[in-house]
mmCIF file with all atom_site columns, C-alpha atoms in Angstrom:
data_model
loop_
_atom_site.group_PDB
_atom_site.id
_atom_site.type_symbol
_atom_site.label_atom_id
_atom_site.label_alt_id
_atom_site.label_comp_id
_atom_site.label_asym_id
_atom_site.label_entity_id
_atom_site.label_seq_id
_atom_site.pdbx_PDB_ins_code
_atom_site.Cartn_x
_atom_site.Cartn_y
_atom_site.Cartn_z
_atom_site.occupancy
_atom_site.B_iso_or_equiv
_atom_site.pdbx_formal_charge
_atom_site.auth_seq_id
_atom_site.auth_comp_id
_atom_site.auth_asym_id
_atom_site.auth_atom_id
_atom_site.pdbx_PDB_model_num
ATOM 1   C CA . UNK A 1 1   ? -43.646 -31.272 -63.892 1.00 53.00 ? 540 UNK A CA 1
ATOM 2   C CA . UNK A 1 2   ? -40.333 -29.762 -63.255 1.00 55.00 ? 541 UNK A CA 1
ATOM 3   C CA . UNK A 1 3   ? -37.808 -29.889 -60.066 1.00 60.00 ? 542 UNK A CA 1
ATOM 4   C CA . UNK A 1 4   ? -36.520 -27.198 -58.344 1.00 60.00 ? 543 UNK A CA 1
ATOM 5   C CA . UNK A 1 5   ? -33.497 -27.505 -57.634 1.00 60.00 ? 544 UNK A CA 1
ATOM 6   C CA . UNK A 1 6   ? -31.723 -27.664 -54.354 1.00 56.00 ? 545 UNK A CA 1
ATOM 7   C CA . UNK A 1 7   ? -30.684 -24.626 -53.043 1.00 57.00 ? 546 UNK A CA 1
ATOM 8   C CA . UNK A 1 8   ? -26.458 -24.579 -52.540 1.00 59.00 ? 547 UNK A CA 1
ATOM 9   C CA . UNK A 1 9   ? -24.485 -22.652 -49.719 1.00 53.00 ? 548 UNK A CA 1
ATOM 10  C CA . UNK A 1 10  ? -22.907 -20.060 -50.049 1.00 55.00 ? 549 UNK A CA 1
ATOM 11  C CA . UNK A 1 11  ? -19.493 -20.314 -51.497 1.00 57.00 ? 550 UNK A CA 1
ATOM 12  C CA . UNK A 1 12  ? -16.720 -21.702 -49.265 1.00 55.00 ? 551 UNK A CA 1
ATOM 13  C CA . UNK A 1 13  ? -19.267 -23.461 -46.884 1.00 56.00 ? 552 UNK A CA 1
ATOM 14  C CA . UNK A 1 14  ? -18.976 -26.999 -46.593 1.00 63.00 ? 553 UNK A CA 1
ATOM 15  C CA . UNK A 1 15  ? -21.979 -28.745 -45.459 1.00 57.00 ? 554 UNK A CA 1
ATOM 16  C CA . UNK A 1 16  ? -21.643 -31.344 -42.540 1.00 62.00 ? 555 UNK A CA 1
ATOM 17  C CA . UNK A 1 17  ? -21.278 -34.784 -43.734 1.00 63.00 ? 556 UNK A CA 1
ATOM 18  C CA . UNK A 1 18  ? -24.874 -36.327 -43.809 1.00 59.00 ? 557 UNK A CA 1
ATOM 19  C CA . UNK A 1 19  ? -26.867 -33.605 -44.737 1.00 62.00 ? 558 UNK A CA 1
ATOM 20  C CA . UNK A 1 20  ? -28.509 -33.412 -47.965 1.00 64.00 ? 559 UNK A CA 1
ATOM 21  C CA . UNK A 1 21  ? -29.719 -30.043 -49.429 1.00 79.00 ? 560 UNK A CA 1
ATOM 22  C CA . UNK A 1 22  ? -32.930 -29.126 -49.486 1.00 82.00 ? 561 UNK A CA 1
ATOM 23  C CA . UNK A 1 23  ? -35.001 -27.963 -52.385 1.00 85.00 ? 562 UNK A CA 1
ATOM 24  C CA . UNK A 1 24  ? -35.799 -24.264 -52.636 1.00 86.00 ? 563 UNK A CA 1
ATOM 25  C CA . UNK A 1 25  ? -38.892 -23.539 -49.943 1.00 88.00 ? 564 UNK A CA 1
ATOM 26  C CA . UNK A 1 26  ? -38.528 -26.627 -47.754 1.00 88.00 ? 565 UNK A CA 1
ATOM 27  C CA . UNK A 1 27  ? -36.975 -24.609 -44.457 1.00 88.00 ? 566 UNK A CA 1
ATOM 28  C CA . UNK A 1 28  ? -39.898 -22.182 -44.912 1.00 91.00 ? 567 UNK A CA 1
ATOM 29  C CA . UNK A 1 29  ? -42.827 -25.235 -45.497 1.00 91.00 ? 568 UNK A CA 1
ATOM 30  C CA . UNK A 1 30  ? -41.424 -27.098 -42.727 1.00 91.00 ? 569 UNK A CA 1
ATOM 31  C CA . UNK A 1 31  ? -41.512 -24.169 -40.273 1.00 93.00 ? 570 UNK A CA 1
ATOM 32  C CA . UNK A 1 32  ? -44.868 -23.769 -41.452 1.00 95.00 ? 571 UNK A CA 1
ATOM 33  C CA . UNK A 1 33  ? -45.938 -27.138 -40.504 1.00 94.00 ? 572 UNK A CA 1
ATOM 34  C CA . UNK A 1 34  ? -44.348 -27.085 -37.326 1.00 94.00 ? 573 UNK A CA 1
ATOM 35  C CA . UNK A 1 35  ? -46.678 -24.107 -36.377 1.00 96.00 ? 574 UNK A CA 1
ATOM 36  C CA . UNK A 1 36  ? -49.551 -25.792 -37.691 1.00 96.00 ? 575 UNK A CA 1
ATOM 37  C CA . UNK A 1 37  ? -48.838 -28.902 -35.614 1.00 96.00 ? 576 UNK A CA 1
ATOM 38  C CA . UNK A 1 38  ? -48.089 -26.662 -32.633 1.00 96.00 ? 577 UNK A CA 1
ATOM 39  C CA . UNK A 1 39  ? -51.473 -24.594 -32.998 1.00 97.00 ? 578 UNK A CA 1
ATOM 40  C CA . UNK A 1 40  ? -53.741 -27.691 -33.704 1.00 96.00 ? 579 UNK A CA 1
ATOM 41  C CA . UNK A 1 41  ? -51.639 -29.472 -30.533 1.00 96.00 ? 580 UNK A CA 1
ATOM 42  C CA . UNK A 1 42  ? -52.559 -26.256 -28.253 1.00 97.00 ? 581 UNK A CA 1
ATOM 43  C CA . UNK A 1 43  ? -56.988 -26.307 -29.554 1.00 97.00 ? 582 UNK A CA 1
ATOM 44  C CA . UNK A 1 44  ? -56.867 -29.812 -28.857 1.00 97.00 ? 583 UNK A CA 1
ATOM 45  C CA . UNK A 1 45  ? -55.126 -29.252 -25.218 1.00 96.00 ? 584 UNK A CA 1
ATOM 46  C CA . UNK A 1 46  ? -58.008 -26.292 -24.581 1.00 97.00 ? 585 UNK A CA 1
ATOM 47  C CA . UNK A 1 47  ? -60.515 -28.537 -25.836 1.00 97.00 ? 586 UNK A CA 1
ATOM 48  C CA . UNK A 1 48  ? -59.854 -31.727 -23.778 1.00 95.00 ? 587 UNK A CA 1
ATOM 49  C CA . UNK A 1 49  ? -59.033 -28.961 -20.431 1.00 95.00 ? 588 UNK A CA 1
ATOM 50  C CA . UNK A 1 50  ? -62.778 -27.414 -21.519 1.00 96.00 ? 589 UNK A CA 1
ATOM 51  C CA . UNK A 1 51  ? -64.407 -30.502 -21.666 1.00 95.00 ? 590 UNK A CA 1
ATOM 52  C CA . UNK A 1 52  ? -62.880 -31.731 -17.989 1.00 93.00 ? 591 UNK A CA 1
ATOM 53  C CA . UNK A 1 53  ? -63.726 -28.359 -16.284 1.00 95.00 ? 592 UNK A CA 1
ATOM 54  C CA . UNK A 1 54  ? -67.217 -29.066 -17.853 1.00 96.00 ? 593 UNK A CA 1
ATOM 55  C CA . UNK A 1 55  ? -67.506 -32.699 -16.149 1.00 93.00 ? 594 UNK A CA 1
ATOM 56  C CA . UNK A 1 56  ? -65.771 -31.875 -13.120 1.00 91.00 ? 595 UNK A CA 1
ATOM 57  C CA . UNK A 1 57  ? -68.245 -28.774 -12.664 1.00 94.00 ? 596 UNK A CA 1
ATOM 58  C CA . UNK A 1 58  ? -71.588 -31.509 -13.668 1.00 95.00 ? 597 UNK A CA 1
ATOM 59  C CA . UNK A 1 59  ? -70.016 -34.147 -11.431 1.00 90.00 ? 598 UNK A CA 1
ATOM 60  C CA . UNK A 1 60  ? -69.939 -31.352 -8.951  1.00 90.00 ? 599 UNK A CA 1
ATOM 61  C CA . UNK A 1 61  ? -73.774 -30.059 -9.420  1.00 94.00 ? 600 UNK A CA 1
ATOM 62  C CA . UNK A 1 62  ? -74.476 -33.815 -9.077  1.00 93.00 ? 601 UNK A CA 1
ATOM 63  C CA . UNK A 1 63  ? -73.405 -34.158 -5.609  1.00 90.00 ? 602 UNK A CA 1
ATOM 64  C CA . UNK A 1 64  ? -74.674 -30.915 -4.088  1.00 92.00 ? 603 UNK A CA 1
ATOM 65  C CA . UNK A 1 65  ? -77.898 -31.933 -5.720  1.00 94.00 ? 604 UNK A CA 1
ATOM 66  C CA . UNK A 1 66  ? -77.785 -35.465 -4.060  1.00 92.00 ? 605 UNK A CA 1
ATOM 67  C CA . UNK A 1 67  ? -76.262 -34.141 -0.753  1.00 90.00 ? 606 UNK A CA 1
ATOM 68  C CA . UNK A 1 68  ? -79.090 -31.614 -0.761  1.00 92.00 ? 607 UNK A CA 1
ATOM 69  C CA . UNK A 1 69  ? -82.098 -33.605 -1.710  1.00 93.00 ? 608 UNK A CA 1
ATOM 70  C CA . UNK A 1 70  ? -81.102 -37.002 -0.277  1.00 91.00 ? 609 UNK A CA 1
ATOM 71  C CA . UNK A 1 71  ? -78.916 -36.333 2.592   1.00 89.00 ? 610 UNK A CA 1
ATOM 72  C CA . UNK A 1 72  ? -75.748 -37.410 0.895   1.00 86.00 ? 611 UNK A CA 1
ATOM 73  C CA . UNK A 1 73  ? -73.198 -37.378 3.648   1.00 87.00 ? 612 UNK A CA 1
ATOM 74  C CA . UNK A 1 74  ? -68.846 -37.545 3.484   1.00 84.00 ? 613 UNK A CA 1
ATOM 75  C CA . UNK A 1 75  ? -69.513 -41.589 3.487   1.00 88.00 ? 614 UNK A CA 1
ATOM 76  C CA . UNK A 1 76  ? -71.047 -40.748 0.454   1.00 87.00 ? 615 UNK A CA 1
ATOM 77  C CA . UNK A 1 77  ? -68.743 -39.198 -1.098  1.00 85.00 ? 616 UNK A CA 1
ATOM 78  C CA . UNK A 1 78  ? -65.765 -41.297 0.171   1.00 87.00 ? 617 UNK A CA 1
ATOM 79  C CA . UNK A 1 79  ? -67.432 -44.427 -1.110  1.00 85.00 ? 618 UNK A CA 1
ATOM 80  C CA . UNK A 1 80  ? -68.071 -42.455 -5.157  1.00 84.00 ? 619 UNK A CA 1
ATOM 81  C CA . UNK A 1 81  ? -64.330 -41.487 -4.855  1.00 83.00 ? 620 UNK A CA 1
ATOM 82  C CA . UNK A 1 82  ? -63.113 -45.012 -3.935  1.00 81.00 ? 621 UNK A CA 1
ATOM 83  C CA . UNK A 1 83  ? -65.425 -46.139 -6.868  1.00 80.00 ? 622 UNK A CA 1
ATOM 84  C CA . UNK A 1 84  ? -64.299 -44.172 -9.203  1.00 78.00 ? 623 UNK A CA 1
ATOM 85  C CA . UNK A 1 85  ? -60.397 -44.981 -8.360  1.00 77.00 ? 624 UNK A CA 1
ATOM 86  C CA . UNK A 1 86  ? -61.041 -48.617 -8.414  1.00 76.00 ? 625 UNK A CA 1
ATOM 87  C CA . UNK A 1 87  ? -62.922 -48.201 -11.904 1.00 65.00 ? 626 UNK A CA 1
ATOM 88  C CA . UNK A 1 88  ? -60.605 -50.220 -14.190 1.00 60.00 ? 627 UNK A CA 1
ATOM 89  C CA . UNK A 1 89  ? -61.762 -47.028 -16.822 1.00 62.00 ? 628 UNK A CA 1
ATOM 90  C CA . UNK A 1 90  ? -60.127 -44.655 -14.432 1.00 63.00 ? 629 UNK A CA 1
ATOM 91  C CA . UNK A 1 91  ? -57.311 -46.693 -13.378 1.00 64.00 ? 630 UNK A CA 1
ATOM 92  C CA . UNK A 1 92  ? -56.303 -46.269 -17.307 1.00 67.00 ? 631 UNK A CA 1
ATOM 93  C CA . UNK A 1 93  ? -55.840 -42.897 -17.192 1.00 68.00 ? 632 UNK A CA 1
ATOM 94  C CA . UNK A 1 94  ? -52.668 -41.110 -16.415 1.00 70.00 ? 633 UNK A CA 1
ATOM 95  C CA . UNK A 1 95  ? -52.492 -40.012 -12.556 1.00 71.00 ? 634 UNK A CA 1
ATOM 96  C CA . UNK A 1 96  ? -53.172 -36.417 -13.040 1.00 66.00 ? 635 UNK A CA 1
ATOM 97  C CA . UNK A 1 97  ? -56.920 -37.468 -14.810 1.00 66.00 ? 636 UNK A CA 1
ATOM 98  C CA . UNK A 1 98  ? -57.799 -40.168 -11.964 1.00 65.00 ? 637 UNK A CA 1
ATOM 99  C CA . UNK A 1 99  ? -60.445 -38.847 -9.503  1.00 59.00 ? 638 UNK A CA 1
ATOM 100 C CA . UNK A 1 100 ? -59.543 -39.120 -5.451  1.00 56.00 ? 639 UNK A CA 1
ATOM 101 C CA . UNK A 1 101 ? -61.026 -37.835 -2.736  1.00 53.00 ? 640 UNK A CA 1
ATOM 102 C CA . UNK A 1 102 ? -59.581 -33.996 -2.424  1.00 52.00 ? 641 UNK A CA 1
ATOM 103 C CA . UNK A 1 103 ? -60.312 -33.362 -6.129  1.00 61.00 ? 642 UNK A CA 1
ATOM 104 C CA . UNK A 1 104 ? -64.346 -34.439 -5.075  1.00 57.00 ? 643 UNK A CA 1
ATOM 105 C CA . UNK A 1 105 ? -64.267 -31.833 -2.635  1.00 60.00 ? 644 UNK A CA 1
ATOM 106 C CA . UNK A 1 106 ? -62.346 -29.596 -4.831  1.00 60.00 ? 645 UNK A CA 1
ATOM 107 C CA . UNK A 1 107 ? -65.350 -30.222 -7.339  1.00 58.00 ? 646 UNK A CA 1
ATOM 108 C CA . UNK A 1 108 ? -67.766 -29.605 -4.866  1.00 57.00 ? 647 UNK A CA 1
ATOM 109 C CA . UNK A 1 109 ? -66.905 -26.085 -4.095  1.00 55.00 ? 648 UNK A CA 1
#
């Protein structure tokens, strides 16, 4: 199998010391990749922000369920919220994914 060889500037351009050239296609592959990286970084971001919306939406059907059918009152719901931030599976997660009181209520409605 044959190498291509590396593409050379133009004439009278010096390259900056350090940088090697690049065989012929490699800009073009690499901005390829980089867009393929970026697109499969943004469907996993929409996929993990799906699948919250989906639990925060079930965890809040749960408590208007419970509040309705068995009286679940705010001491209720204080109590699940201090739960869940003293979890040690929650306390693990980066701030912005750790549940407190005003996102419960947030749920809820």
């Amino acid at each position: 199998m044959s190498r291509k060889k590396p593409t050379k500037p133009a004439p009278g351009l010096d390259l900056p010391p350090g940088l090697s050239l690049q065989p012929e296609g490699y800009a073009g592959w690499l901005l390829e990749l980089k867009g393929r990286i970026y697109t499969a970084q943004q469907r996993a971001a929409l996929a993990v922000n799906r699948e919250l919306v989906l639990l925060y939406w079930q965890i809040g059907r749960d408590v208007l369920v419970r509040q309705a059918r068995q009286g679940w009152g705010t001491k209720s719901i204080d109590h699940l919220a201090h739960d869940l931030r003293t979890n040690q599976m929650v306390d693990s997660l980066p701030p912005e994914l750790q549940t407190s009181r005003p996102s419960i209520e947030q749920i809820e409605s």
